[in-house]
Short mmCIF file of C-alpha atoms in Angstrom, two decimals:
data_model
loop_
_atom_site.label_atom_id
_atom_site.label_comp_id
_atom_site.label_asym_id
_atom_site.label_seq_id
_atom_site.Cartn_x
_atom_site.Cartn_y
_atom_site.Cartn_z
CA UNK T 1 0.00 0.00 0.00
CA UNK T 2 1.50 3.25 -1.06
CA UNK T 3 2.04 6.82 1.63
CA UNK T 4 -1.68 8.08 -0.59
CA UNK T 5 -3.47 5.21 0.50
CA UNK T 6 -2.60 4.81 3.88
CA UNK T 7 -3.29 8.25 4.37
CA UNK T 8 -6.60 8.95 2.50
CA UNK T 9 -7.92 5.48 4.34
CA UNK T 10 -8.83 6.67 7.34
CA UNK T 11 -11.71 8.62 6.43
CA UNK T 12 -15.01 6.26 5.16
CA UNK T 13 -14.14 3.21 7.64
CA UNK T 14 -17.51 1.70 7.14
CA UNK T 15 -17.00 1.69 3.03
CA UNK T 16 -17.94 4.18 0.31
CA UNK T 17 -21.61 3.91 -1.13
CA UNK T 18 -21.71 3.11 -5.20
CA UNK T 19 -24.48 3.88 -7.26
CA UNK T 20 -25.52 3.69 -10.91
CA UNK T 21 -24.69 6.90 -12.79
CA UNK T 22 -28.11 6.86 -14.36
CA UNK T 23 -29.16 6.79 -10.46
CA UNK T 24 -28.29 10.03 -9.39
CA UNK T 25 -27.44 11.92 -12.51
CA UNK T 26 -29.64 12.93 -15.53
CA UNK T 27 -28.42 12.04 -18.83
CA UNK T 28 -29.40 13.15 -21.74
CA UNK T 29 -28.52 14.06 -25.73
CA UNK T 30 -28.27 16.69 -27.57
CA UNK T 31 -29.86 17.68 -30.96
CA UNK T 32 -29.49 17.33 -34.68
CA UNK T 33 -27.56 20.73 -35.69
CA UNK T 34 -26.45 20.12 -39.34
CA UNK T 35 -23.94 22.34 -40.97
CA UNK T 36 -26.50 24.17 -42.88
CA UNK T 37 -28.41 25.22 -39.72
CA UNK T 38 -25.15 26.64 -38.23
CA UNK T 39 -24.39 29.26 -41.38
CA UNK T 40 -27.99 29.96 -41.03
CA UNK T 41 -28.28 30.60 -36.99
CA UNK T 42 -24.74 32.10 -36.57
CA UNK T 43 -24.27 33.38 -33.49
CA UNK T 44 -22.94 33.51 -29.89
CA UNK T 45 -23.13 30.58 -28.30
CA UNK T 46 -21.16 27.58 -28.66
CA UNK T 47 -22.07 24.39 -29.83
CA UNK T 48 -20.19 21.12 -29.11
CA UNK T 49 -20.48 18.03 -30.72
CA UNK T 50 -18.28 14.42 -30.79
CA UNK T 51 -14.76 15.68 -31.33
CA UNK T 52 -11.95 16.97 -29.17
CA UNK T 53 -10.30 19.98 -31.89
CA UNK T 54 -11.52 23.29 -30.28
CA UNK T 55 -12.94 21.64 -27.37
CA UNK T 56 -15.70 19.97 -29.02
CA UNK T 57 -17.33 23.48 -30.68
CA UNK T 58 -18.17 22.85 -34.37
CA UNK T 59 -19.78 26.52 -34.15
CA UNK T 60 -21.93 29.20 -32.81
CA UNK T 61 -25.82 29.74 -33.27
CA UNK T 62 -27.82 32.48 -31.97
CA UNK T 63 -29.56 30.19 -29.47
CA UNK T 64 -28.71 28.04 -26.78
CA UNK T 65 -30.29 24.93 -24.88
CA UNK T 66 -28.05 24.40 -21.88
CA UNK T 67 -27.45 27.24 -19.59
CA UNK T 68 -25.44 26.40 -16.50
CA UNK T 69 -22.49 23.55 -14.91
CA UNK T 70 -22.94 20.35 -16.56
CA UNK T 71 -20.90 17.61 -17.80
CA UNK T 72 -20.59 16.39 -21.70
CA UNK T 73 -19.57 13.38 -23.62
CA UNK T 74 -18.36 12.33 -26.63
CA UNK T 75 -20.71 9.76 -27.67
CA UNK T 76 -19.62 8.27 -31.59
CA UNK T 77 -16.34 7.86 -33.23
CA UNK T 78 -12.71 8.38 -32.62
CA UNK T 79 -13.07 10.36 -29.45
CA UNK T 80 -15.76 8.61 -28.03
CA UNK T 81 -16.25 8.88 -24.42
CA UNK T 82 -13.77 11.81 -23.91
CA UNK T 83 -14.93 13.75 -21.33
CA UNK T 84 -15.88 17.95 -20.69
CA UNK T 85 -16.88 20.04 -18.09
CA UNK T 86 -18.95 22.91 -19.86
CA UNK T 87 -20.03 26.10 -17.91
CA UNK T 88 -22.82 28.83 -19.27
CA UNK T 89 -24.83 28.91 -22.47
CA UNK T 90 -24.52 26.31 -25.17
CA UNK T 91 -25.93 23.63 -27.09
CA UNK T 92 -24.57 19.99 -27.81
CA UNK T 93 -25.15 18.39 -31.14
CA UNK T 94 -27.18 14.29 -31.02
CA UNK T 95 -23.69 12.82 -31.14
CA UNK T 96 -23.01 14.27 -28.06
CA UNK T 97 -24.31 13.91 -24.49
CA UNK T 98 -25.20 15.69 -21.22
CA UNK T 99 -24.68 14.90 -17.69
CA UNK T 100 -25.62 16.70 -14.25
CA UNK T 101 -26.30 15.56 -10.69
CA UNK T 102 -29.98 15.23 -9.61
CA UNK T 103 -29.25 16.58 -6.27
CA UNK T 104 -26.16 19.05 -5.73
CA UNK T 105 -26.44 18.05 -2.06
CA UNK T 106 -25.29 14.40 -2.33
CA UNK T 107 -22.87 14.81 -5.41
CA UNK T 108 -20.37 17.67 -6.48
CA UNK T 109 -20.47 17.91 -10.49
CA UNK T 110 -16.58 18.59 -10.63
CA UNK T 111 -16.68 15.58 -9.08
CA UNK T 112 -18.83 13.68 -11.34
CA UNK T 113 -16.58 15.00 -13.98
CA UNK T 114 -12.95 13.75 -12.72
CA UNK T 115 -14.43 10.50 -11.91
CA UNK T 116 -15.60 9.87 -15.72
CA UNK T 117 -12.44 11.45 -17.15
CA UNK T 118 -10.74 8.24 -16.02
CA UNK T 119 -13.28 5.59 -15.95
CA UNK T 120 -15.31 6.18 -19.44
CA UNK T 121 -12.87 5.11 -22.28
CA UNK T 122 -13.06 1.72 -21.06
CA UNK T 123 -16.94 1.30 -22.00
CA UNK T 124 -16.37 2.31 -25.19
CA UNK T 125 -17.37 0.10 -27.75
CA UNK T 126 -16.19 -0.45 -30.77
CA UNK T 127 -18.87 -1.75 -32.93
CA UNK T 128 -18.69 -1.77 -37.36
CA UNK T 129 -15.69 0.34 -36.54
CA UNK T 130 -17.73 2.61 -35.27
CA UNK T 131 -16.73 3.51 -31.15
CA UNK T 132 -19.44 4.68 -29.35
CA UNK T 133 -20.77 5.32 -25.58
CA UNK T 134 -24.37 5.55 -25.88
CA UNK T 135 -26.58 6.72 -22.64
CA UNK T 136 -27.79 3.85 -21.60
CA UNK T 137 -24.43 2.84 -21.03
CA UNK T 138 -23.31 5.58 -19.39
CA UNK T 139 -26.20 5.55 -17.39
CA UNK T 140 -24.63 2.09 -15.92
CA UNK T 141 -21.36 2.87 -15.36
CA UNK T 142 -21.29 2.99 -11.39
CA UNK T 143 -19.92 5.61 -9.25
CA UNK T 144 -18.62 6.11 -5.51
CA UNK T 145 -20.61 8.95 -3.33
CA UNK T 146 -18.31 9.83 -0.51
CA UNK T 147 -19.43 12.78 1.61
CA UNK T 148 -20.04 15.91 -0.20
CA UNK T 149 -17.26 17.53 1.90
CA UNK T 150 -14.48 14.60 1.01
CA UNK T 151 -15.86 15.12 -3.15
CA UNK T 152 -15.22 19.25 -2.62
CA UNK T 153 -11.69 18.36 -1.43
CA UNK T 154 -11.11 16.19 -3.85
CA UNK T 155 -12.15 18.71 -6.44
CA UNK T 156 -10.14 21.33 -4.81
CA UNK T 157 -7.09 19.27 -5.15
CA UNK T 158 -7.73 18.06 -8.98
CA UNK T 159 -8.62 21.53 -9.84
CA UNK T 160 -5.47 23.15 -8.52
CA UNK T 161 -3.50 20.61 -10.19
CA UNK T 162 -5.16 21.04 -13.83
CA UNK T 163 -4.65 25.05 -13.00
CA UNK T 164 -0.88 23.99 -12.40
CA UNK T 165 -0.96 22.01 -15.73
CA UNK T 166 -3.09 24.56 -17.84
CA UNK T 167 -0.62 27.33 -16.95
CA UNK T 168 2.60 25.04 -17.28
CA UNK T 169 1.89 24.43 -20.93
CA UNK T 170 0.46 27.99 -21.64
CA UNK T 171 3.97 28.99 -20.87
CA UNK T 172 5.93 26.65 -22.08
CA UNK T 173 3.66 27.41 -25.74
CA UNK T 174 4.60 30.61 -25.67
CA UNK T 175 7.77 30.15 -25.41
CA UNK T 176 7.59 27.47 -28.05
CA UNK T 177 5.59 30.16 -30.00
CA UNK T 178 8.25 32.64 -29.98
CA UNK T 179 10.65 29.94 -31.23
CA UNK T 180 8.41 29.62 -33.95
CA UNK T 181 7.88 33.35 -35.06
CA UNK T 182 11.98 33.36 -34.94
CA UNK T 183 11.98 30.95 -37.39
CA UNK T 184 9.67 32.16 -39.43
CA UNK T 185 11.12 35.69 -39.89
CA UNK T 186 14.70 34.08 -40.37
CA UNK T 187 13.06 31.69 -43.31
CA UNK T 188 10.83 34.79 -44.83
CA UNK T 189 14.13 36.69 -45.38
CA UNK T 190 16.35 34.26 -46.83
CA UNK T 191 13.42 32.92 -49.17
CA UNK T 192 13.06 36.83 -49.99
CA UNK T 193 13.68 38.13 -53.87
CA UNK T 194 15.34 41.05 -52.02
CA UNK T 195 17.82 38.53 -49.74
CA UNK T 196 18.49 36.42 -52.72
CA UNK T 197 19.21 38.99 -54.99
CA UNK T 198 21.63 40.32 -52.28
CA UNK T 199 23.34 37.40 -51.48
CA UNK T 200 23.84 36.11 -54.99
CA UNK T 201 25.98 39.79 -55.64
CA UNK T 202 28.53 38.72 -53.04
CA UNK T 203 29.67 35.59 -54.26
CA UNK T 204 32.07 34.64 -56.77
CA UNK T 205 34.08 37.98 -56.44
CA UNK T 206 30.97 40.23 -56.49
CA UNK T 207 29.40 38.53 -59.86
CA UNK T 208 25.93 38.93 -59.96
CA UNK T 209 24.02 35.51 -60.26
CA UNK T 210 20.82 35.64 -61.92
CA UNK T 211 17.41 34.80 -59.97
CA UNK T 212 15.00 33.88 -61.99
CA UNK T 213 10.77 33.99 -61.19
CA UNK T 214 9.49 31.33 -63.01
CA UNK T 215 6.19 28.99 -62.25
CA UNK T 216 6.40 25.89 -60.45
CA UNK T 217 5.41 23.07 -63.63
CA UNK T 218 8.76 24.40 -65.57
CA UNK T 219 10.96 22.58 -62.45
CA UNK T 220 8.89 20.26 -60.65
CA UNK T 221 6.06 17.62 -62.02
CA UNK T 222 3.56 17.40 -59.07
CA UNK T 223 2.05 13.66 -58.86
CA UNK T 224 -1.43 12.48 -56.78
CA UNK T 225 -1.26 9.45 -55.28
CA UNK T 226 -3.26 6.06 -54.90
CA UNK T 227 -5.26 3.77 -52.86
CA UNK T 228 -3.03 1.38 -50.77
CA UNK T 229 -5.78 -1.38 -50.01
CA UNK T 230 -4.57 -3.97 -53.29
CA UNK T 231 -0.74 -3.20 -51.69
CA UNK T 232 0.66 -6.41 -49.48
CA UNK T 233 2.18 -5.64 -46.66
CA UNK T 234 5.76 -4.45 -46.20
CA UNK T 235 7.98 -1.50 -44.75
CA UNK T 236 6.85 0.94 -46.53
CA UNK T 237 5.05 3.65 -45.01
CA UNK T 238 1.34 5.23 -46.39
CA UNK T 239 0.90 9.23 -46.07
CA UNK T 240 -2.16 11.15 -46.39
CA UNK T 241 -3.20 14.88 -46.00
CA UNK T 242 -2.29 14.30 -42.20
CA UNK T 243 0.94 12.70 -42.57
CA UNK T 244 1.97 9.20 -42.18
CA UNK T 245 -0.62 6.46 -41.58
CA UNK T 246 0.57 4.22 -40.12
CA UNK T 247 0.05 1.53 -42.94
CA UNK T 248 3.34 -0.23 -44.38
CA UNK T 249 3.14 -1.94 -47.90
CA UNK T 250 5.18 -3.60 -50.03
CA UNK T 251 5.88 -1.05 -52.93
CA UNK T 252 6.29 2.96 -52.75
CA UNK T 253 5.04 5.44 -55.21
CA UNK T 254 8.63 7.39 -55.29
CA UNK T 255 11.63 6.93 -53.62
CA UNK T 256 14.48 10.05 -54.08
CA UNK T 257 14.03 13.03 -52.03
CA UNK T 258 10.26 14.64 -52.46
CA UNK T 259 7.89 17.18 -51.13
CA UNK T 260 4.75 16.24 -50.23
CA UNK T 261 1.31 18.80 -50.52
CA UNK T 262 -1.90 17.54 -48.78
CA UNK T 263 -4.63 18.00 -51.84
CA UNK T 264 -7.72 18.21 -49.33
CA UNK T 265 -7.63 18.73 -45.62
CA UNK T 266 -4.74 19.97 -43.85
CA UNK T 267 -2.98 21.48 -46.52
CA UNK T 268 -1.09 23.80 -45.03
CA UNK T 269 0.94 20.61 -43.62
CA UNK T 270 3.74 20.00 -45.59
CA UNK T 271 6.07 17.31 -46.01
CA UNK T 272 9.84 16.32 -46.91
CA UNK T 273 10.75 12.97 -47.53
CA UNK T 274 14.34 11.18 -48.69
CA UNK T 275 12.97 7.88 -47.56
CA UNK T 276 10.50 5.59 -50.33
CA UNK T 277 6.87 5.61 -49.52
CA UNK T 278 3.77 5.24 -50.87
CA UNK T 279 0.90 8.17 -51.11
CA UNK T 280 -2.87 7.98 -50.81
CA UNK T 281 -4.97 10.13 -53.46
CA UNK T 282 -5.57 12.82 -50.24
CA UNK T 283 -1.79 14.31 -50.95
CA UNK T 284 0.54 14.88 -54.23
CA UNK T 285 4.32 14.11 -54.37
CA UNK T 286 6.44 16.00 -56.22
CA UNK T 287 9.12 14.45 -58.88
CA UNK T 288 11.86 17.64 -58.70
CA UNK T 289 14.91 18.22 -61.24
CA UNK T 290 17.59 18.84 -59.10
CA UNK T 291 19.37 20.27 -61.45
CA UNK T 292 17.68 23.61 -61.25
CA UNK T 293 16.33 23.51 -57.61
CA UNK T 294 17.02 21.35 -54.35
CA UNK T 295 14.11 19.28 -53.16
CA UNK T 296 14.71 21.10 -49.87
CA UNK T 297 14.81 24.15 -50.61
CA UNK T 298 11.70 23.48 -52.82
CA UNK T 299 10.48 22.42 -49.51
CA UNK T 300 11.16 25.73 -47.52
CA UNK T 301 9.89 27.70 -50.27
CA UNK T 302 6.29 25.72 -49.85
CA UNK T 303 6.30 26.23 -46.05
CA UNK T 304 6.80 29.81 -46.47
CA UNK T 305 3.78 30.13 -48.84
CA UNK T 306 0.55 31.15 -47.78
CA UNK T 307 -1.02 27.86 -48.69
CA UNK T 308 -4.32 28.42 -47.67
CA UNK T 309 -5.19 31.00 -49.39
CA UNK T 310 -5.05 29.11 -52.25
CA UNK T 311 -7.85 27.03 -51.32
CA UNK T 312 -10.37 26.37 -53.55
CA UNK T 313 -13.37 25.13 -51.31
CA UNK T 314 -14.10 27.70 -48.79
CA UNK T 315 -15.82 25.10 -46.23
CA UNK T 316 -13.17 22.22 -46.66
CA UNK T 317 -9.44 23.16 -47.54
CA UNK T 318 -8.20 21.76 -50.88
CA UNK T 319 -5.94 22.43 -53.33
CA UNK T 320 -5.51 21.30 -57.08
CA UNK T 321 -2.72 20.76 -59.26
CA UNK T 322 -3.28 23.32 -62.03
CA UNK T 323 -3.30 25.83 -59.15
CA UNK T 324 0.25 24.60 -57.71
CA UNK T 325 1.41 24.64 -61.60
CA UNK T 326 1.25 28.32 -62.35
CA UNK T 327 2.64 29.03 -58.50
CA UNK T 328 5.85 31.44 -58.97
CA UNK T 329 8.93 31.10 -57.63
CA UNK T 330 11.99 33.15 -57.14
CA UNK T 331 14.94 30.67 -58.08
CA UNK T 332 18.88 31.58 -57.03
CA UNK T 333 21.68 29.13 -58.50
CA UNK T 334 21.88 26.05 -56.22
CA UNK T 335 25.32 27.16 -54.64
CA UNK T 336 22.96 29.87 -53.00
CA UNK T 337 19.93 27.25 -52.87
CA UNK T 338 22.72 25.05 -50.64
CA UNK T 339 24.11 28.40 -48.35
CA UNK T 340 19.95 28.72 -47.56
CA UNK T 341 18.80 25.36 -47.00
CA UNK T 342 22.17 24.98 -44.58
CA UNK T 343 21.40 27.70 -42.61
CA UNK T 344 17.49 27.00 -42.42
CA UNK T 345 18.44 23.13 -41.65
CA UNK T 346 20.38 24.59 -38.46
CA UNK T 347 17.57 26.84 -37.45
CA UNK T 348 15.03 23.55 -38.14
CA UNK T 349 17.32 21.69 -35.36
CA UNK T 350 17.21 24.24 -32.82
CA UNK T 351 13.49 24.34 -33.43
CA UNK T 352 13.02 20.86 -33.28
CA UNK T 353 15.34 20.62 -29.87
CA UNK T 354 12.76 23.03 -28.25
CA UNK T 355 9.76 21.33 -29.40
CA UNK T 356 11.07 17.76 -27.75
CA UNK T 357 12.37 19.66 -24.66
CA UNK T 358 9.04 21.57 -23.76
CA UNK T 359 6.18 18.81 -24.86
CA UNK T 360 8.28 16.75 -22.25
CA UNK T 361 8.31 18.91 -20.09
CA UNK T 362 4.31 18.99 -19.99
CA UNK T 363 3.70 15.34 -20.50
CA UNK T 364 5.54 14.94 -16.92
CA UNK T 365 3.28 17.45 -15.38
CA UNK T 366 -0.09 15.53 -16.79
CA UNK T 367 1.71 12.04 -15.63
CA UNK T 368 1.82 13.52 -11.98
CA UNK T 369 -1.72 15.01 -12.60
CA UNK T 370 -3.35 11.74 -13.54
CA UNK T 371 -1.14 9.83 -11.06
CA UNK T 372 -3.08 11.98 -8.12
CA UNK T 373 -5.86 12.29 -10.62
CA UNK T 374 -6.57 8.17 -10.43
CA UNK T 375 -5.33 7.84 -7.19
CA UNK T 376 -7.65 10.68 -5.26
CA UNK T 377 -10.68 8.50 -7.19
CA UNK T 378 -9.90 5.17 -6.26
CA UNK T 379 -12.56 4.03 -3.93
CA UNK T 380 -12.08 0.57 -2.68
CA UNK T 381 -15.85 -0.72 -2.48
CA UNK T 382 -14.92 -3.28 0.09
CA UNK T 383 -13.07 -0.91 2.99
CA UNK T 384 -13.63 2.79 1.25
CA UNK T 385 -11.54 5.34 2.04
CA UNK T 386 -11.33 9.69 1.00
CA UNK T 387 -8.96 12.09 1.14
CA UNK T 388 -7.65 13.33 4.49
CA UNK T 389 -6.57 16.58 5.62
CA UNK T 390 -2.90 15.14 5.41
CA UNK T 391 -3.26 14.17 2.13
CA UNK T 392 -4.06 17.42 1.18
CA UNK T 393 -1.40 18.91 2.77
CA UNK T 394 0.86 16.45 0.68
CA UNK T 395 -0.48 17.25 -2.13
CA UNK T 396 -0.02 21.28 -1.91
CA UNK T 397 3.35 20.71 -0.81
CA UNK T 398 3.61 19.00 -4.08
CA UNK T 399 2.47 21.08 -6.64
CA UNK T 400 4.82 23.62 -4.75
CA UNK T 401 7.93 22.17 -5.23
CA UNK T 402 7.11 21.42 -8.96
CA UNK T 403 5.99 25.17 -9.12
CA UNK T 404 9.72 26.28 -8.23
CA UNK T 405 11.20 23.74 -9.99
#
């Protein structure tokens, strides 16, 4: 038995009642809200529906249906069962679900809310490859009712750790952010007509190399890809408009060093590859003559476009190939190509040493969050125990040290 345990487990010596969610919570689903009746209603208040990008909002009507503390679910597909607690005026979509205590006197909502965020996922079923958490299972799933006072410290505790955590990575993104806008303004000025031209009159003894502007199709032949399904299996690895797949075949569509463009999707997500693969028909490759322009470089010059506002469906990004042809480019020799991609390589590894360092950094702190996360909610339902005053006193001294560490 570990130091938590022994000292949450002298509180509840007679055991911890358990009840049915569905018991002593209403549960309940939202409404159809198609895509249509969003542009039509825009407004104010959020709605939230079965995925976790932007919290769950898929948009804003002029209406709402829920105004108030209550707890939400994810109820179909990939995120099913991931849990939110929602505060004020919104409405949730009928892929989506709604939870709130029957009587605020005999169970804290926060509560209800930490106590699904680890139990739900494991209901989850997986059905036609289709996941899903319908009500009247969550209605079943069974919960522990301490006394109101041991749920408040519990929330207390959970909520001044997820503070800790929330600010932690809000920091650490910032900083990560200002990594980024470095970057960027170092890549903007070397990929600059202005830079190149400048550059190119100090080499060689102050000749002046030409820089061309020409469109994209006179260099570079930009390919769509294929359906993998009729591949065998292999080493290979599949990309799409999100990146690799994590499918491996047995044959690849190209195999020398490549950029890869998303076609629909997330097409500002681009790719550079030395390694063979194979591509699905959701991304082009591009087959590049090296003679007049690195693949690399070609790949720098791609991330510093404005991709997206060459988008040709207003509602769902996507790009086509005709577009991509006639897209110009300002082209130094490929002794200056080389002096650019070097130094834009180096500022890529600095980058990319920051972005390990600080996503660590935060994974620890949610490790120790869910570690007193799981352990505050662990409710033995033969001897029952809650959280002590000592406990919480361990627990504050905790989050201090981390705080000056």
């Amino acid at each position: 038995m570990n130091k938590i345990e022994k000292l949450i487990k002298e509180f509840c010596p007679n055991g911890v009642e358990w009840k049915k969610l569905g018991e002593v919570c209403e549960i309940k689903r939202g409404r159809v809200i198609s895509k249509q009746y969003l542009e039509i209603h825009q407004g104010e208040y959020p709605v939230y529906s079965s995925q976790t990008r932007d919290n769950g909002k898929i948009g804003s009507i002029n209406t709402y249906d829920f105004d108030g503390e209550y707890v939400t679910w994810t109820t179909d597909g990939a995120y099913a069962g991931t849990i939110f607690y929602r505060s004020g005026k919104f409405s949730i979509t009928n892929i989506c679900g709604l939870i709130f205590p029957k009587d605020k006197n005999i169970l804290n909502l926060k509560f209800v809310f930490y106590w699904l965020q680890i139990t739900t996922k494991k209901y989850v079923k997986d059905g036609s490859g289709n996941p899903k958490l319908m009500s009247n299972v969550m209605g079943n799933i069974t919960i522990p009712i301490p006394s109101l006072k041991t749920q408040e410290k519990i929330v207390k505790i959970l909520d001044n750790f997820t503070k800790y955590v929330t600010e932690l990575q809000a920091e650490l993104q910032a900083e990560l952010q200002a990594r980024n806008k470095q970057y960027n303004y170092y890549r903007d000025m070397l990929l600059s007509e202005d830079y190149l031209n400048k550059i190119s009159e100090k080499l060689k003894n102050q000749t002046k190399y030409e820089i061309y502007c020409i469109e994209l199709e006179e260099i570079i032949k930009i390919k769509n890809g294929k359906d993998w399904k009729l591949l065998g299996k292999g080493n290979v690895p599949v990309y799409g408009s999100g990146g690799e797949m994590g499918i491996f075949v047995d044959k690849y569509s190209y195999n020398k060093p490549t950029v890869l463009i998303p076609r629909k999707g997330s097409i500002e997500n681009i790719f550079y590859l030395e390694e063979p693969f194979w591509n699905v028909d959701t991304i082009f490759y591009t087959e590049i003559n090296e003679e007049k322009i690195l693949p690399k470089y070609f790949y720098y010059f791609m991330q510093n476009c404005n991709i997206a506002a060459l988008s040709t469906n207003p509602t769902r990004p996507s790009i086509t190939q005709s577009i991509l042809n006639k897209l110009k480019i300002s082209l130094p020799p490929i002794e200056i190509q080389n002096k650019i991609v070097k130094i834009l390589d180096r500022f890529q590894e600095l980058l990319s040493d920051t972005k390990g360092l600080l996503p660590l950094e935060i994974e620890q702190r949610r490790k120790q969050y869910e570690y007193y996360r799981e352990k505050l909610l662990t409710f033995d339902k033969e001897e029952g125990y809650a959280l002590s005053t000592a406990q919480h006193s361990t627990a504050q001294h905790s989050t201090a040290q981390h705080s000056t560490a």
